[in-house]
CSV table of C-alpha atoms in Angstrom, one decimal:
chain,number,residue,atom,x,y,z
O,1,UNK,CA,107.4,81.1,108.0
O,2,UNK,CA,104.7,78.5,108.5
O,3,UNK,CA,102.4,78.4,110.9
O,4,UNK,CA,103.3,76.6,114.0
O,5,UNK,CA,100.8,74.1,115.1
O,6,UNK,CA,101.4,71.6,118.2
O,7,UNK,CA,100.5,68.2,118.1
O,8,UNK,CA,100.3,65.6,120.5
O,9,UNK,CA,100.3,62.4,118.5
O,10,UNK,CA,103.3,60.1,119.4
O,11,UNK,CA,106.7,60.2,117.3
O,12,UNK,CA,108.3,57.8,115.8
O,13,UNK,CA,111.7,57.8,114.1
O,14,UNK,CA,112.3,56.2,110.5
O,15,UNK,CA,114.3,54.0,111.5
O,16,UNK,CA,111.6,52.2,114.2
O,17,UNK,CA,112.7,53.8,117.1
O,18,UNK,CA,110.3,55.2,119.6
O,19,UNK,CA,110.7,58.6,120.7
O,20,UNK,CA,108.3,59.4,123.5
O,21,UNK,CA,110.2,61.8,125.1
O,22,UNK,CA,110.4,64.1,122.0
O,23,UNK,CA,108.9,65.2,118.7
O,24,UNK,CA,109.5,67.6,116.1
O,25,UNK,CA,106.9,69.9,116.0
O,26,UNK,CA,107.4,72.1,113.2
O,27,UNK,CA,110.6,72.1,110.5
O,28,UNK,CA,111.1,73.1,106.9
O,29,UNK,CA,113.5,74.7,105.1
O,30,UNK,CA,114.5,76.6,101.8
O,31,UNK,CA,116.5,79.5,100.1
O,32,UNK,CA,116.6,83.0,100.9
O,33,UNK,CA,116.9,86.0,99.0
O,34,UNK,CA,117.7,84.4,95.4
O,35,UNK,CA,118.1,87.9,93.3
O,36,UNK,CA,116.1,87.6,89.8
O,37,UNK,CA,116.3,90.2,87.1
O,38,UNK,CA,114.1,89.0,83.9
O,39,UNK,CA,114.3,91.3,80.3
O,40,UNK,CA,111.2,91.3,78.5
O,41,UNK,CA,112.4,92.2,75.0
O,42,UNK,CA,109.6,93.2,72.9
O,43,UNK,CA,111.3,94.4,69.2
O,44,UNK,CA,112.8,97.6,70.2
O,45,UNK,CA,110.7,98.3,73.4
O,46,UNK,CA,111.6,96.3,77.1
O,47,UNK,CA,110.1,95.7,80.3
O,48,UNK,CA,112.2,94.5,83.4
O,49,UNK,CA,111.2,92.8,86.5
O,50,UNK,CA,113.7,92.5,89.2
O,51,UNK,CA,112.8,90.1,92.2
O,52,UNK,CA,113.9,89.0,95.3
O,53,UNK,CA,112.8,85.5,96.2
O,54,UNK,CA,112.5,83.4,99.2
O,55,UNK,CA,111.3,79.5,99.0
O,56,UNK,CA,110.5,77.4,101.7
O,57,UNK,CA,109.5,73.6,102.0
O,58,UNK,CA,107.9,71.7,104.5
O,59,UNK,CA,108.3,67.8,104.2
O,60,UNK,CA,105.8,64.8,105.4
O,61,UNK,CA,108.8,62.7,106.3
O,62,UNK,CA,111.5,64.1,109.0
O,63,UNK,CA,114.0,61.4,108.5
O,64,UNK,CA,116.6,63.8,107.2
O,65,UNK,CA,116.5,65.0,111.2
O,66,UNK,CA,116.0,62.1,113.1
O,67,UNK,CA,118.4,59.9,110.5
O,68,UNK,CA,120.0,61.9,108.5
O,69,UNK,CA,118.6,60.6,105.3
O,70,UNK,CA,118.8,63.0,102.5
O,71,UNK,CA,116.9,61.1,100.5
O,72,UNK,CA,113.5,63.3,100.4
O,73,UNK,CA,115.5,66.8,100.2
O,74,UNK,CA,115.1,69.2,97.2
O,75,UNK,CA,118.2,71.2,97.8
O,76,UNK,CA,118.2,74.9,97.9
O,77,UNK,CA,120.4,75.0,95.4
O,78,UNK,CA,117.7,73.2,93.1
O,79,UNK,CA,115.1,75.7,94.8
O,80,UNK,CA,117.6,78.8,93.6
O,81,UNK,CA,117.9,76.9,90.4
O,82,UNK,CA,113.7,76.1,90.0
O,83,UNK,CA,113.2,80.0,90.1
O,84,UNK,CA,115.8,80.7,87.2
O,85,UNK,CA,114.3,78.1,84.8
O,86,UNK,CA,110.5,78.7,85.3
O,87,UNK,CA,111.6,82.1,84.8
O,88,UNK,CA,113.6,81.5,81.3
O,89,UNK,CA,110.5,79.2,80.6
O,90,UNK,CA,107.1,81.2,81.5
O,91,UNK,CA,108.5,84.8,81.7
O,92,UNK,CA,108.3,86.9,84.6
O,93,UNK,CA,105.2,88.9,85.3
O,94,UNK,CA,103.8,89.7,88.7
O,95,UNK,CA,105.3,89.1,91.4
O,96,UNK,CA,102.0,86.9,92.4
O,97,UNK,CA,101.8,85.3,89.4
O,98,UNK,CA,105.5,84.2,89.6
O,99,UNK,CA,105.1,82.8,93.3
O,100,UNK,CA,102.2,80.8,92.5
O,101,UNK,CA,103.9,79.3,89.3
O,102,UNK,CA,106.8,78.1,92.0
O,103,UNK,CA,104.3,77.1,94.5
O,104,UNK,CA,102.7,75.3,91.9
O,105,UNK,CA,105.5,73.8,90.6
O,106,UNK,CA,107.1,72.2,94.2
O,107,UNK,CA,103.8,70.4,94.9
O,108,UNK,CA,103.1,68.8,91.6
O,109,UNK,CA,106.9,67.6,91.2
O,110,UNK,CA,107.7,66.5,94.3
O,111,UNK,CA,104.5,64.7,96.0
O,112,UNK,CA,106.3,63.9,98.9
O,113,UNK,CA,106.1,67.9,99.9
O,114,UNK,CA,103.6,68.5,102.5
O,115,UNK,CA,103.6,72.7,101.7
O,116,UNK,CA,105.1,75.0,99.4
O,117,UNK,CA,106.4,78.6,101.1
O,118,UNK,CA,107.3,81.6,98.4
O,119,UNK,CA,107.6,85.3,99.7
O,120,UNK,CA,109.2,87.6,96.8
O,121,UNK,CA,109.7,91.4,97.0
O,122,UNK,CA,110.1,93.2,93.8
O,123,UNK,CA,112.6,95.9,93.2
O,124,UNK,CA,111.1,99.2,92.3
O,125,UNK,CA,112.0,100.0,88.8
O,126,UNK,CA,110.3,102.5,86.4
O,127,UNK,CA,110.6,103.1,82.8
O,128,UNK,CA,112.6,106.4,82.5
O,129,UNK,CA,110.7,110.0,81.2
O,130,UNK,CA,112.6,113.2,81.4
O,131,UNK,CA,112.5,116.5,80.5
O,132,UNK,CA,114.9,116.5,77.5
O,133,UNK,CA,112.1,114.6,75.3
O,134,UNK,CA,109.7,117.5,74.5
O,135,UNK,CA,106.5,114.8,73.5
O,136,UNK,CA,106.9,113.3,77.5
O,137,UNK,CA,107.5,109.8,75.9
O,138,UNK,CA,108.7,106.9,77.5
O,139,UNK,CA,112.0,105.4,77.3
O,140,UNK,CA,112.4,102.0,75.3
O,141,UNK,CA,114.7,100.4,77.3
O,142,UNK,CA,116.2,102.8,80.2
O,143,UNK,CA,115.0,102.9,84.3
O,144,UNK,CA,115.0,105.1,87.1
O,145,UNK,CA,114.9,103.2,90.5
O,146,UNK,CA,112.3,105.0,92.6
O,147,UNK,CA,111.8,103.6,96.0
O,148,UNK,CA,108.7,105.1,96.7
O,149,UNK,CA,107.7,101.9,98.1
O,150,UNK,CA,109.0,98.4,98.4
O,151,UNK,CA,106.1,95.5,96.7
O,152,UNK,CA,106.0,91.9,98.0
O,153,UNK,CA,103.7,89.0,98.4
O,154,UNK,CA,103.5,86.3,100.4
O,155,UNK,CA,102.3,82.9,98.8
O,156,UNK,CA,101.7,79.8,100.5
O,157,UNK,CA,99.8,76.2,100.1
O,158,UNK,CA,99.6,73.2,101.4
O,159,UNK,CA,99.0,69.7,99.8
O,160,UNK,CA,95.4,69.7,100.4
O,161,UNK,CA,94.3,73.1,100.0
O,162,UNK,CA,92.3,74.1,96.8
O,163,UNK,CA,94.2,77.4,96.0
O,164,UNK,CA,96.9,78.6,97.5
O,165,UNK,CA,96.9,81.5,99.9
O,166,UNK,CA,97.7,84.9,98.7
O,167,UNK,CA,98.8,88.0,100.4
O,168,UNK,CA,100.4,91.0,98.6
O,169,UNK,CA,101.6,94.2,100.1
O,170,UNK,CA,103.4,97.3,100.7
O,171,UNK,CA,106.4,98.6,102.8
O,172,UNK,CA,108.3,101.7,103.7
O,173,UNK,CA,106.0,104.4,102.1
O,174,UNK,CA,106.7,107.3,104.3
O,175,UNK,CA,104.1,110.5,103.3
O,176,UNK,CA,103.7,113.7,105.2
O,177,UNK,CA,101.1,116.6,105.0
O,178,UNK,CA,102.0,119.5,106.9
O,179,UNK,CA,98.3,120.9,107.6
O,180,UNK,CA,94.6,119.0,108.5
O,181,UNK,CA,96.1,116.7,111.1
O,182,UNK,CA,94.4,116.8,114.4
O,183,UNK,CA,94.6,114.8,117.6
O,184,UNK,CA,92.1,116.2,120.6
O,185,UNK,CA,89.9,115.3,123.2
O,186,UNK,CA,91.8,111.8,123.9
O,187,UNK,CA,91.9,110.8,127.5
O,188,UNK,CA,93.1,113.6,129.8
O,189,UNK,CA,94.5,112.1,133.7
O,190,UNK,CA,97.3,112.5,135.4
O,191,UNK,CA,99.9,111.0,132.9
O,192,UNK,CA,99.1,113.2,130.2
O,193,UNK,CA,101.2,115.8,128.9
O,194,UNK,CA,100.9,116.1,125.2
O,195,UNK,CA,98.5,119.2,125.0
O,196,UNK,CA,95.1,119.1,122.2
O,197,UNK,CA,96.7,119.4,118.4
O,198,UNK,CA,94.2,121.3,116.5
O,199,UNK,CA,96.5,121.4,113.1
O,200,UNK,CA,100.0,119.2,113.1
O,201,UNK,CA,102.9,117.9,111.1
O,202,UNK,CA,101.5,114.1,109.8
O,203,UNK,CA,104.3,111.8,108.7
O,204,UNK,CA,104.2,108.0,108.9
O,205,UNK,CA,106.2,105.1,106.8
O,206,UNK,CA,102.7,103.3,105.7
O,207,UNK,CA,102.6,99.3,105.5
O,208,UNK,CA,99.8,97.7,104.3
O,209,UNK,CA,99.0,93.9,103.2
O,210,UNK,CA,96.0,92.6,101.7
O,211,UNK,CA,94.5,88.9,101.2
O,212,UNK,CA,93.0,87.9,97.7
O,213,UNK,CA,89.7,85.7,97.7
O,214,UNK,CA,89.9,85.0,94.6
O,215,UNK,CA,93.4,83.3,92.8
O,216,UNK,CA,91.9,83.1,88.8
O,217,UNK,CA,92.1,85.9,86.4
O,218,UNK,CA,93.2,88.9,88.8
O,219,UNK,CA,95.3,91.3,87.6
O,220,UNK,CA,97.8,91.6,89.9
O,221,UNK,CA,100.0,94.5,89.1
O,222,UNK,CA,96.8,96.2,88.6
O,223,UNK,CA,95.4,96.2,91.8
O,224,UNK,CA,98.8,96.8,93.3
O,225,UNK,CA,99.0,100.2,92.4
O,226,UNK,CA,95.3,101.0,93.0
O,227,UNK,CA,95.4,99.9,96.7
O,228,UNK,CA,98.6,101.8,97.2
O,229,UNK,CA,96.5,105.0,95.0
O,230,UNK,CA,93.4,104.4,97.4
O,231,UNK,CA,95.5,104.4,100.9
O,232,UNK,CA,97.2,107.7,99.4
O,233,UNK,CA,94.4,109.9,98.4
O,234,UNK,CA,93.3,108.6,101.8
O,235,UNK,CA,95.9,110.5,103.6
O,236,UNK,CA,96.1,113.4,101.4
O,237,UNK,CA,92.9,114.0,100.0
O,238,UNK,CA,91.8,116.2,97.3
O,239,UNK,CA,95.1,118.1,95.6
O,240,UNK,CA,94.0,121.6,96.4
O,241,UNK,CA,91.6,121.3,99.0
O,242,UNK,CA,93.3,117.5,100.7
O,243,UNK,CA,91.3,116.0,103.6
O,244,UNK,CA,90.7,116.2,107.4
O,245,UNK,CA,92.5,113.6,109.3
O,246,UNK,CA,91.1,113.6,113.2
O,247,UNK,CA,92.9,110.9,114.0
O,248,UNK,CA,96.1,108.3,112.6
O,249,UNK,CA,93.6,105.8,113.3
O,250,UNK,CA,90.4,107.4,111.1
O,251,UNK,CA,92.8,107.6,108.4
O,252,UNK,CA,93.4,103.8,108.4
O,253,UNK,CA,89.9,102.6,108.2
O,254,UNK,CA,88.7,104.9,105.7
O,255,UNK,CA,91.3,103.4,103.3
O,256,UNK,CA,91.0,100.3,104.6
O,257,UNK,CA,87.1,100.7,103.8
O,258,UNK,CA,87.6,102.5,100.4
O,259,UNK,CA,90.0,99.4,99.6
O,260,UNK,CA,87.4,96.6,100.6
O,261,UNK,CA,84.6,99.0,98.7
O,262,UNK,CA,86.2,99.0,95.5
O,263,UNK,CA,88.2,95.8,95.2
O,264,UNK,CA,85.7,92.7,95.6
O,265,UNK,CA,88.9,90.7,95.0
O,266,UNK,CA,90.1,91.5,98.7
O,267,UNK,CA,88.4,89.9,101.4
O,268,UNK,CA,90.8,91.8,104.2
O,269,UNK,CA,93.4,94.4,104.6
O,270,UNK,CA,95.7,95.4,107.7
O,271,UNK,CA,97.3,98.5,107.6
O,272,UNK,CA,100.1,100.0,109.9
O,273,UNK,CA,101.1,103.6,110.4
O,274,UNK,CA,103.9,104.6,112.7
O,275,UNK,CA,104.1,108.6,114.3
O,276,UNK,CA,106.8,110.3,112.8
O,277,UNK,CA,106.9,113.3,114.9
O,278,UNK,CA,107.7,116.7,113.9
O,279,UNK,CA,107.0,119.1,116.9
O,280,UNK,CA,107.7,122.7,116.6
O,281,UNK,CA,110.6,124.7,118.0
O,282,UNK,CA,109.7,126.7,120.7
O,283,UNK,CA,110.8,130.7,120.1
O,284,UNK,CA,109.1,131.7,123.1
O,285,UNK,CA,112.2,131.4,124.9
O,286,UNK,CA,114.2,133.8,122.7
O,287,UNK,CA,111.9,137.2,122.4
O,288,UNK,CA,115.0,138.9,121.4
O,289,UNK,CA,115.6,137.0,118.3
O,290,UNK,CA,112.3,136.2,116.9
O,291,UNK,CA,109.0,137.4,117.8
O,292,UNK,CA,105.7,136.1,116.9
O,293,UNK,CA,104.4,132.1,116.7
O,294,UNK,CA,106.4,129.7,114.8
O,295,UNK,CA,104.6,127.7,112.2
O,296,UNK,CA,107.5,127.5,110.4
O,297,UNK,CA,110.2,125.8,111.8
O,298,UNK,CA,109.8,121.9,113.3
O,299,UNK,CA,112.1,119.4,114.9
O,300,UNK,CA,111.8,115.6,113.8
O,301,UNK,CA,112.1,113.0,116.4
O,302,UNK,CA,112.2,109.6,114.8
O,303,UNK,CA,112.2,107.7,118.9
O,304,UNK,CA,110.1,107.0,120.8
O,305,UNK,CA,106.9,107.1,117.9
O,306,UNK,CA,103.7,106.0,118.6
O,307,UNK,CA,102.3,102.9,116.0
O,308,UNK,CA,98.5,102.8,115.1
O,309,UNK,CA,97.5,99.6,112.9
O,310,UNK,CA,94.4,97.6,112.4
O,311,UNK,CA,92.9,94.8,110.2
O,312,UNK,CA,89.7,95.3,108.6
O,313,UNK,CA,88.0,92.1,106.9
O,314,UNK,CA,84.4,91.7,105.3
O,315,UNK,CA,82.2,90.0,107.3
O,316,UNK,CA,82.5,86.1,107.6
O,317,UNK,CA,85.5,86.1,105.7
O,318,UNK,CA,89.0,84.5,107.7
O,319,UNK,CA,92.0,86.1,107.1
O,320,UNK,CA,95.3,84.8,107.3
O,321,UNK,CA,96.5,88.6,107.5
């Protein structure tokens, strides 16, 4: 949604009369969830993009709420219509590059739109590869759905600006490593009980979002997948040897760092990891059965989890994050 700002400024209605007692202070409206699937058919060979888009418009006038005067209103029907036809007419690539076409497209039409709203997640489809085809090749035009992690980007202008603001990110990517996870030496009173964890179970459904500096010539997809590659190697480290973690919140900022270090097209990244415990079963109690320590066997508890997050921008940079 946009950004709610309070103003002070008297209010008057369309239709000349004076409201003292009352304004509007933020409105706008759109359509949600309009469900996009776009072939790309290249002779014998096809890509797919399937979408989920949200558009949202925020009008100068408000006479269609103090008057009900329709007269300004791009339905949402028009809106869910606008995404199928600039889709038919420019193709579908990334899921940026699609939401700035739209954005685009509601400012220059309609002047009398103040700000153009477009948030889009993109369905996680990959071209299938399996095990019958002995040369590993790549399917033409078959998919596997593999929701390793759910893609979206959040694009927004307003009449005034000179580029419109971008944000992409990630959601739902839950990892775990089952060794070089420690948490020690944190604060140690009278409400503690969790005891020092020299090597621990570390799960966490990552969600990360990034904001572009740049809006010309970036290759969206691209960078995508080497923020999400960055954050992971990260967290797992090196595949025989992986990587320390003293802390969920050490592990954020070095990817956070390694993303800002690499990609001059970012200007700031927040990243949020919450605790998915796994604590392990206590055999103590049952000498009889068992007998030695248990590094084997773990119980997950989902609730309560703890949630470690943080921003980390370059310096002098604002972030809309």
């Amino acid at each position: 949604m946009f950004p709610r700002k309070l103003d002070s400024s008297k209010t008057h209605s369309d239709d000349g009369d004076f409201v003292s007692e009352y304004q509007i202070t933020d409105s706008g409206y759109g359509k949600d969830n309009v469900k996009l699937f776009h072939v790309e058919r290249n002779g014998s060979v096809h890509n797919i993009k399937e979408f989920e888009v949200n558009t949202h418009l925020k009008l100068y006038s408000k006479k269609d709420y103090l008057n009900g005067d329709n007269s300004d209103i791009v339905a949402t029907d028009s809106q869910k219509n606008t995404v199928y036809l600039l889709a038919k007419k420019f193709g579908v690539k990334s899921p940026e590059e699609f939401a700035i076409r739209l954005v685009n497209h509601f400012l220059t039409t309609y002047r009398h739109i103040e700000a153009a709203h477009v948030y889009i997640e993109e369905y996680p489809w990959r071209r299938l590869n399996y095990s019958k085809d002995l040369h590993g090749r790549e399917h033409n035009h078959a998919f596997i759905f593999t929701p390793v992690a759910i893609r979206y980007c959040d694009v927004q202008q307003k009449r005034n600006d000179k580029h419109p603001t971008i944000i992409s990110g990630l959601k739902g990517m839950r990892v775990l490593k089952t060794t070089q996870s420690s948490f020690v030496n944190f604060i140690n009173d009278e409400y503690r009980s969790l005891p020092d964890m020299e090597d621990r179970v570390f799960s966490t459904i990552i969600s990360a979002s990034w904001q572009y500096s740049i809006v010309e010539k970036v290759n969206f997809d691209f960078l995508w997948h080497h923020v999400k590659e960055l954050i992971l190697q990260n967290f797992a480290g090196d595949v025989d040897v992986g990587v320390p973690s003293p802390s969920v919140q050490n592990t954020i900022y070095l990817a956070q760092r390694d993303v800002l270090k690499s990609i001059k097209e970012i200007s700031s990244i927040s990243i949020q990891m919450p605790n998915k415990h796994y604590f392990q079963f206590d055999t103590s109690k049952h000498p009889k059965v068992v007998q030695g320590e248990n590094k084997e066997v773990f119980y997950p508890v989902d609730k309560p989890s703890g949630i470690i997050y943080s921003q980390l921008s370059r310096k002098n940079v604002s972030s809309k994050l």
